[in-house]
Coordinates of C-alpha atoms and ligand atoms in Angstrom, one line a residue:
X1 CA 80.8 96.1 102.4
X2 CA 83.8 95.6 101.7
X3 CA 86.3 97.2 104.1
X4 CA 88.5 100.0 102.3
X5 CA 92.1 99.7 101.4
X6 CA 92.4 102.9 103.0
X7 CA 95.1 102.2 105.6
X8 CA 97.1 105.0 106.9
X9 CA 100.3 104.5 108.4
X10 CA 101.1 101.0 106.6
X11 CA 104.8 101.6 105.6
X12 CA 105.2 102.4 109.3
X13 CA 103.6 98.5 111.3
X14 CA 106.1 96.3 110.8
X15 CA 105.7 92.6 108.7
X16 CA 104.0 91.0 111.3
X17 CA 101.4 93.5 111.8
X18 CA 100.7 94.5 108.5
X19 CA 100.8 90.6 107.8
X20 CA 97.9 90.5 110.2
X21 CA 95.5 93.1 108.8
X22 CA 96.4 91.3 105.4
X23 CA 94.9 88.0 106.7
X24 CA 91.6 88.9 108.4
X25 CA 90.8 91.8 105.1
X26 CA 91.3 88.6 103.5
X27 CA 90.2 85.7 105.7
X28 CA 92.5 83.9 104.9
X29 CA 93.8 80.0 106.9
X30 CA 96.7 80.3 108.5
X31 CA 98.1 77.8 106.1
X32 CA 97.4 80.2 104.1
X33 CA 98.7 83.0 105.8
X34 CA 101.7 80.4 106.5
X35 CA 102.5 80.8 102.5
X36 CA 103.2 84.4 102.5
X37 CA 106.7 83.4 104.3
X38 CA 106.9 79.8 102.8
X39 CA 105.7 79.3 99.8
X40 CA 107.1 76.6 97.9
X41 CA 109.2 74.0 99.0
X42 CA 111.5 72.0 96.5
X43 CA 108.9 69.6 96.7
X44 CA 106.5 71.5 94.9
X45 CA 109.1 73.6 92.8
X46 CA 110.9 70.0 91.1
X47 CA 107.1 69.4 89.8
X48 CA 106.9 73.1 88.5
X49 CA 110.3 72.8 86.4
X50 CA 113.1 71.1 85.0
X51 CA 116.5 70.3 87.0
X52 CA 114.9 72.8 90.3
X53 CA 118.2 72.1 92.5
X54 CA 116.2 74.9 95.0
X55 CA 113.6 78.3 95.0
X56 CA 114.3 81.8 94.9
X57 CA 112.4 84.1 97.4
X58 CA 110.8 88.0 96.2
X59 CA 109.3 90.9 98.7
X60 CA 105.9 89.6 98.3
X61 CA 104.1 93.4 99.4
X62 CA 100.7 95.1 99.0
X63 CA 99.6 98.4 97.6
X64 CA 97.0 100.0 99.8
X65 CA 94.7 102.8 98.4
X66 CA 92.9 100.5 95.6
X67 CA 89.4 101.7 93.9
X68 CA 88.5 99.2 91.3
X69 CA 84.8 100.2 89.7
X70 CA 84.1 101.2 93.2
X71 CA 85.5 98.5 95.3
X72 CA 88.5 99.2 97.8
X73 CA 91.0 96.0 96.9
X74 CA 94.8 95.8 98.3
X75 CA 96.8 94.5 95.1
X76 CA 99.6 92.0 96.4
X77 CA 102.5 92.6 94.6
X78 CA 105.7 90.6 94.4
X79 CA 108.6 92.8 92.9
X80 CA 112.4 93.2 93.4
X81 CA 112.9 97.3 93.1
X82 CA 112.3 99.9 96.2
X83 CA 109.7 102.5 94.8
X84 CA 107.2 100.1 93.5
X85 CA 104.8 99.3 96.0
X86 CA 105.2 102.9 97.5
X87 CA 104.1 104.6 94.1
X88 CA 101.5 102.3 93.9
X89 CA 99.9 103.3 96.8
X90 CA 100.8 107.0 96.3
X91 CA 99.4 107.6 93.1
X92 CA 95.9 104.8 94.0
X93 CA 95.7 107.3 97.0
X94 CA 95.5 110.3 94.4
X95 CA 93.5 108.0 92.4
X96 CA 90.7 107.8 95.0
X97 CA 90.7 111.1 95.1
X98 CA 88.6 111.1 92.1
X99 CA 86.9 108.0 92.9
X100 CA 89.2 104.9 92.0
X101 CA 90.2 103.4 88.2
X102 CA 87.8 101.8 86.4
X103 CA 88.4 99.3 84.7
X104 CA 87.4 97.1 81.7
X105 CA 87.8 94.2 79.3
X106 CA 87.1 92.7 75.9
X107 CA 86.2 89.2 76.1
X108 CA 89.0 87.1 76.7
X109 CA 89.9 86.2 73.0
X110 CA 93.7 85.0 72.4
X111 CA 94.3 84.4 68.8
X112 CA 97.1 80.8 68.0
X113 CA 99.2 81.0 64.2
X114 CA 99.0 78.1 61.8
X115 CA 102.1 79.1 59.6
X116 CA 101.3 77.7 55.8
X117 CA 104.5 76.8 53.9
X118 CA 104.9 75.5 49.4
X119 CA 102.1 77.3 48.8
X120 CA 102.0 78.6 45.2
X121 CA 99.0 80.5 45.5
X122 CA 98.9 81.9 49.2
X123 CA 95.3 84.4 49.0
X124 CA 93.6 81.2 47.1
X125 CA 94.6 78.5 49.8
X126 CA 93.2 81.7 52.6
X127 CA 89.8 81.2 50.5
X128 CA 90.0 77.6 51.8
X129 CA 90.9 77.5 54.7
X130 CA 87.9 80.2 54.8
X131 CA 85.0 78.0 52.9
X132 CA 85.8 75.5 55.7
X133 CA 85.7 77.9 58.4
X134 CA 82.7 75.9 60.7
X135 CA 84.6 72.4 60.5
X136 CA 87.6 74.0 61.6
X137 CA 86.2 75.5 64.5
X138 CA 84.1 72.1 65.6
X139 CA 87.6 70.1 65.4
X140 CA 89.2 73.0 67.3
X141 CA 86.6 72.4 70.0
X142 CA 86.3 68.6 69.9
X143 CA 90.4 68.9 71.8
X144 CA 89.2 70.8 75.1
X145 CA 85.4 70.0 75.6
X146 CA 86.0 71.3 78.8
X147 CA 86.6 74.9 77.8
X148 CA 83.2 74.8 75.9
X149 CA 80.8 73.5 78.9
X150 CA 83.2 77.0 80.0
X151 CA 81.2 78.2 77.3
X152 CA 84.8 79.2 76.2
X153 CA 86.6 77.2 72.6
X154 CA 87.3 78.6 69.5
X155 CA 85.5 80.8 68.1
X156 CA 86.0 82.1 64.4
X157 CA 89.2 81.5 62.2
X158 CA 90.8 83.9 59.5
X159 CA 93.5 83.7 57.3
X160 CA 96.3 86.1 56.2
X161 CA 98.5 85.3 53.1
X162 CA 101.8 86.9 53.9
X163 CA 103.5 87.1 50.1
X164 CA 107.1 88.8 51.3
X165 CA 108.6 87.4 54.1
X166 CA 112.6 86.4 53.9
X167 CA 111.7 83.0 52.8
X168 CA 109.1 83.8 50.0
X169 CA 105.5 83.6 50.5
X170 CA 103.5 81.5 53.6
X171 CA 99.6 81.8 55.1
X172 CA 98.9 82.4 58.1
X173 CA 96.2 80.8 60.0
X174 CA 94.8 83.0 62.9
X175 CA 92.2 80.3 65.1
X176 CA 90.8 83.2 67.4
X177 CA 89.9 81.3 71.0
X178 CA 87.9 82.4 74.0
X179 CA 90.3 80.7 76.4
X180 CA 88.0 82.1 79.4
X181 CA 89.4 82.4 82.8
X182 CA 92.2 81.3 81.8
X183 CA 96.1 82.6 80.3
X184 CA 94.9 79.9 77.9
X185 CA 98.2 78.8 76.4
X186 CA 98.1 75.2 76.7
X187 CA 94.7 74.4 75.1
X188 CA 95.4 77.3 72.4
X189 CA 99.2 75.6 71.5
X190 CA 96.7 71.8 71.1
X191 CA 93.9 73.1 69.2
X192 CA 96.3 74.9 66.5
X193 CA 98.5 71.4 66.3
X194 CA 95.1 69.5 66.2
X195 CA 93.7 71.5 63.4
X196 CA 97.3 71.6 61.8
X197 CA 97.1 68.0 59.0
X198 CA 93.2 69.4 58.0
X199 CA 94.6 72.9 56.6
X200 CA 97.8 71.1 55.8
X201 CA 95.0 68.6 53.5
X202 CA 92.2 72.0 53.0
X203 CA 95.9 74.1 51.4
X204 CA 98.2 71.7 49.7
X205 CA 101.0 72.9 51.7
X206 CA 103.1 72.4 54.3
X207 CA 101.9 74.0 58.2
X208 CA 105.6 74.5 60.2
X209 CA 104.9 76.8 63.4
X210 CA 101.3 75.8 65.5
X211 CA 101.8 78.5 68.7
X212 CA 99.9 81.1 70.3
X213 CA 100.7 84.8 69.7
X214 CA 101.6 86.8 72.4
X215 CA 100.1 89.9 70.8
X216 CA 96.8 89.7 72.3
X217 CA 94.7 92.5 70.5
X218 CA 91.6 91.1 71.0
X219 CA 92.7 90.2 74.9
X220 CA 92.5 94.0 75.4
X221 CA 92.1 95.6 79.3
X222 CA 91.3 99.1 79.4
X223 CA 91.7 101.1 83.1
X224 CA 91.1 105.3 83.6
X225 CA 91.4 107.8 86.6
X226 CA 90.3 111.1 86.7
X227 CA 93.4 112.9 89.9
X228 CA 92.4 116.3 90.7
X229 CA 94.1 119.1 90.7
X230 CA 93.8 119.6 94.0
X231 CA 95.2 116.5 95.2
X232 CA 98.6 117.0 93.8
X233 CA 99.7 119.8 95.0
X234 CA 103.1 120.2 96.2
X235 CA 104.5 122.1 99.2
X236 CA 106.6 124.3 96.2
X237 CA 104.0 123.7 93.3
X238 CA 100.2 124.6 92.5
X239 CA 98.0 121.3 91.6
X240 CA 97.3 122.6 88.5
X241 CA 100.9 123.1 87.9
X242 CA 101.4 119.0 88.9
X243 CA 98.7 118.3 85.9
X244 CA 100.1 120.4 83.4
X245 CA 104.4 118.9 83.7
X246 CA 102.4 115.9 84.3
X247 CA 101.1 116.2 81.2
X248 CA 104.1 117.3 79.0
X249 CA 106.0 114.4 80.8
X250 CA 103.3 111.6 78.7
X251 CA 104.0 114.0 76.3
X252 CA 107.1 113.2 75.5
X253 CA 105.9 109.4 75.8
X254 CA 103.7 109.8 72.8
X255 CA 106.5 111.0 71.0
X256 CA 110.0 109.1 71.5
X257 CA 110.7 106.0 71.4
X258 CA 113.9 106.8 74.1
X259 CA 111.4 107.9 76.2
X260 CA 108.6 105.9 75.6
X261 CA 110.6 102.7 76.2
X262 CA 111.4 104.2 80.0
X263 CA 107.7 105.0 80.6
X264 CA 106.2 102.1 79.4
X265 CA 108.7 99.5 81.9
X266 CA 107.5 102.5 84.9
X267 CA 103.5 100.5 83.6
X268 CA 104.9 97.2 83.6
X269 CA 106.9 97.8 87.2
X270 CA 103.6 97.1 88.7
X271 CA 101.8 95.0 86.4
X272 CA 104.5 92.3 86.1
X273 CA 104.1 92.8 89.9
X274 CA 100.4 91.8 90.4
X275 CA 101.6 89.3 87.7
X276 CA 104.1 87.7 89.3
X277 CA 101.9 87.2 92.5
X278 CA 99.5 85.2 91.0
X279 CA 101.9 83.5 89.0
X280 CA 100.8 84.2 85.2
X281 CA 103.3 84.8 82.9
X282 CA 105.1 88.6 82.9
X283 CA 107.2 87.7 79.8
X284 CA 103.9 86.9 77.3
X285 CA 102.6 90.2 79.0
X286 CA 105.3 91.8 78.7
X287 CA 105.3 90.6 75.0
X288 CA 102.4 91.3 73.9
X289 CA 102.5 95.5 76.1
X290 CA 105.5 95.8 74.2
X291 CA 104.2 94.6 70.5
X292 CA 101.0 96.7 71.6
X293 CA 103.0 99.8 72.0
X294 CA 104.0 99.2 67.6
X295 CA 101.0 98.4 66.2
X296 CA 100.9 101.6 64.4
X297 CA 104.8 101.2 63.7
X298 CA 105.8 103.2 66.1
X299 CA 106.9 102.6 69.5
X300 CA 104.3 104.6 71.8
X301 CA 103.5 105.5 74.9
X302 CA 100.4 102.8 76.1
X303 CA 99.2 105.9 78.6
X304 CA 97.6 108.8 77.6
X305 CA 97.6 111.9 80.3
X306 CA 95.7 115.2 80.1
X307 CA 94.1 117.9 81.3
X308 CA 89.8 117.4 81.4
X309 CA 87.0 120.5 81.3
X310 CA 87.1 121.2 85.0
X311 CA 91.2 121.6 84.9
X312 CA 92.4 117.8 87.0
X313 CA 94.5 115.1 85.0
X314 CA 92.8 112.5 83.8
X315 CA 94.7 108.8 82.6
X316 CA 93.5 106.1 80.6
X317 CA 96.0 102.9 79.7
X318 CA 95.6 100.0 77.3
X319 CA 96.7 96.8 76.9
X320 CA 96.5 93.2 75.9
X321 CA 96.3 91.4 79.4
X322 CA 96.3 87.3 79.0
X323 CA 96.2 86.7 82.2
X324 CA 94.7 83.9 84.7
X325 CA 92.7 82.9 87.7
X326 CA 92.8 78.9 86.5
X327 CA 95.6 76.6 85.0
X328 CA 99.9 78.1 85.5
X329 CA 101.6 78.5 88.4
X330 CA 98.3 80.8 89.5
X331 CA 96.1 77.5 91.2
X332 CA 99.5 75.5 92.1
X333 CA 101.3 77.9 93.6
X334 CA 100.6 78.6 97.1
X335 CA 101.8 82.0 97.4
X336 CA 100.0 83.0 94.3
X337 CA 96.6 80.7 95.5
X338 CA 96.7 83.8 98.4
X339 CA 97.2 86.6 96.1
X340 CA 94.2 85.6 94.8
X341 CA 91.9 85.4 97.5
X342 CA 93.5 89.2 99.0
X343 CA 92.5 90.5 95.7
X344 CA 89.0 88.2 96.3
X345 CA 88.4 87.9 92.2
X346 CA 87.0 85.1 90.5
X347 CA 87.6 85.9 86.9
X348 CA 90.3 86.6 84.7
X349 CA 88.9 90.0 83.3
X350 CA 88.6 90.9 87.1
X351 CA 92.0 90.2 87.2
X352 CA 92.7 92.5 84.5
X353 CA 90.9 95.0 85.2
X354 CA 92.9 95.5 88.7
X355 CA 96.3 94.5 86.6
X356 CA 95.7 97.1 84.5
X357 CA 94.1 100.2 87.2
X358 CA 97.8 99.2 89.0
X359 CA 99.6 99.5 85.5
X360 CA 97.8 103.3 85.7
X361 CA 98.4 103.9 89.3
X362 CA 102.4 102.9 89.0
X363 CA 102.4 105.8 86.2
X364 CA 100.7 108.7 87.4
X365 CA 103.5 108.3 90.7
X366 CA 106.8 107.8 88.0
X367 CA 105.7 110.7 86.1
X368 CA 104.3 113.4 89.6
X369 CA 107.5 112.5 90.8
X370 CA 109.5 113.1 87.7
X371 CA 107.6 115.7 87.0
X372 CA 108.2 117.7 90.5
X373 CA 111.1 116.5 92.5
X374 CA 112.7 114.2 90.8
X375 CA 112.9 110.2 90.8
X376 CA 115.8 110.2 93.1
X377 CA 114.8 111.4 96.1
X378 CA 112.1 108.6 97.2
X379 CA 114.0 105.7 95.2
X380 CA 117.2 107.0 96.8
X381 CA 115.9 106.2 100.2
X382 CA 115.0 102.9 99.5
X383 CA 117.1 101.9 97.8
X384 CA 120.2 103.2 100.3
X385 CA 118.2 99.7 102.2
X386 CA 119.7 97.3 99.9
X387 CA 123.2 98.8 99.3
X388 CA 123.1 98.5 103.3
X389 CA 122.0 95.1 102.8
X390 CA 124.1 94.8 100.2
X391 CA 127.3 95.8 102.2
X392 CA 126.2 93.2 105.3
X393 CA 124.3 95.2 107.2
X394 CA 122.2 93.5 109.5
X395 CA 118.4 94.2 112.0
X396 CA 118.6 98.0 113.0
X397 CA 122.0 98.5 111.2
X398 CA 120.2 98.2 108.0
X399 CA 118.2 101.8 108.3
X400 CA 120.5 103.1 110.5
X401 CA 123.1 102.5 108.2
X402 CA 120.8 103.6 105.2
X403 CA 119.4 107.1 107.1
X404 CA 123.5 107.7 107.7
X405 CA 123.9 107.2 103.7
X406 CA 120.7 109.2 102.4
X407 CA 122.0 111.9 104.6
X408 CA 125.2 112.3 103.6
X409 CA 123.8 112.1 100.0
X410 CA 126.1 108.9 98.5
X411 CA 124.3 106.0 98.0
X412 CA 127.0 104.1 97.4
X413 CA 128.4 100.3 99.0
X414 CA 131.9 101.2 99.4
X415 CA 130.6 104.5 101.9
X416 CA 127.7 101.5 103.4
X417 CA 130.9 99.3 103.5
X418 CA 133.0 102.0 105.6
X419 CA 129.9 103.0 107.5
X420 CA 129.4 99.9 109.0
X421 CA 133.2 98.7 109.6
X422 CA 133.2 102.2 111.8
X423 CA 129.7 101.4 113.3
X424 CA 130.9 97.6 114.4
X425 CA 134.4 99.2 115.3
X426 CA 132.5 101.5 118.5
Ligands
MEV501 C1 111.7 102.9 87.4 O1 111.4 102.0 87.3 C2 110.8 102.9 86.0 C3 110.4 104.4 85.6 O2 111.9 105.3 85.0 C4 109.5 105.1 85.0 C5 109.2 106.7 84.3 O3 110.7 106.7 84.3 O4 108.2 106.8 83.8 C6 110.5 106.1 86.8

């Protein structure tokens, strides 16, 4: 049985004490534990990108209280924004009262695109491509015997004539590719490049682009939870009223793109933070999420919230999640390896199921705060620490100046600097 992720007052512990708890939880070695503080050396960074001159640090936090598909989970989150980790932990506690999060994923199918131009009849060319589907699948699979041995590889070929584009008609061939536990961009791009000359031969056209699509709508993750109304009760508001207000808050995002963008940004606060912690390509996830949010022609909320038959709050989130546990930075970056171990996931689908749950939790945290006390109270207390640090406060000064800023309700850098000067003069 895994230990409980419900660790009360985790936030009150020192970073070293929190680290000790997580080291024990995930059975991290000393070397892995030290990767939490000194993850990446310059020599390694130099192998990851071009022209490296340094390494950029971000806080690595842990969201507590998560239960996903019946298993207790600690969620590693790398993020610069205050309130995100606290929000996820708080919302996970609320969801825990209703049995936690449930999640499922489709297979890890990605789409590679091959653009074909200079065709007299794109529709006819589409037919010719489909007639040779098996030949194309076999050829794609010869490019990566390893993924084939892992029961992945090309699954299907589709052809979409696009008759009206700014440069005239064209055909786009889709290669549907099972990437198993990798995000898969490299294997899909390699397959598309290998197929290009054969597609030209089959269609008589000219291939231009050969690249993965980030609208990974065959690689979906779905998460859902029920939060008992009672758990949402605040000092001033009955839980039933909070449920209603959360649903009202969601309703605006369901119909208005101005609100949907912010609502979805809140979801991505959680999703990106775990994606970054685990070395995944969060720009790819962002691109897929927002394209999916606009899939029916209007940009909408990725989640839905409703009152269920018992009067409790029911939430659901669905989005494409192209994440991997092998390949890319997931295995190269020492802290990403530690993050995967803390999560205890063995497959990309396990990881996606946790990430979608964290996204739903983050959304719940934001909606609950917005629909009750407003976001600024909790946010500003944490923001004040950043403002104090930016004004030059160090060590104990940070908390003292931040507390003074909050008490004054003036969270401004000029005031932080003045308070700091005054404190240092006395
Ligand atoms: C801030 O990073 C995210 C929120 O704006 C999300 C939301 O409004 O739902 C609080």
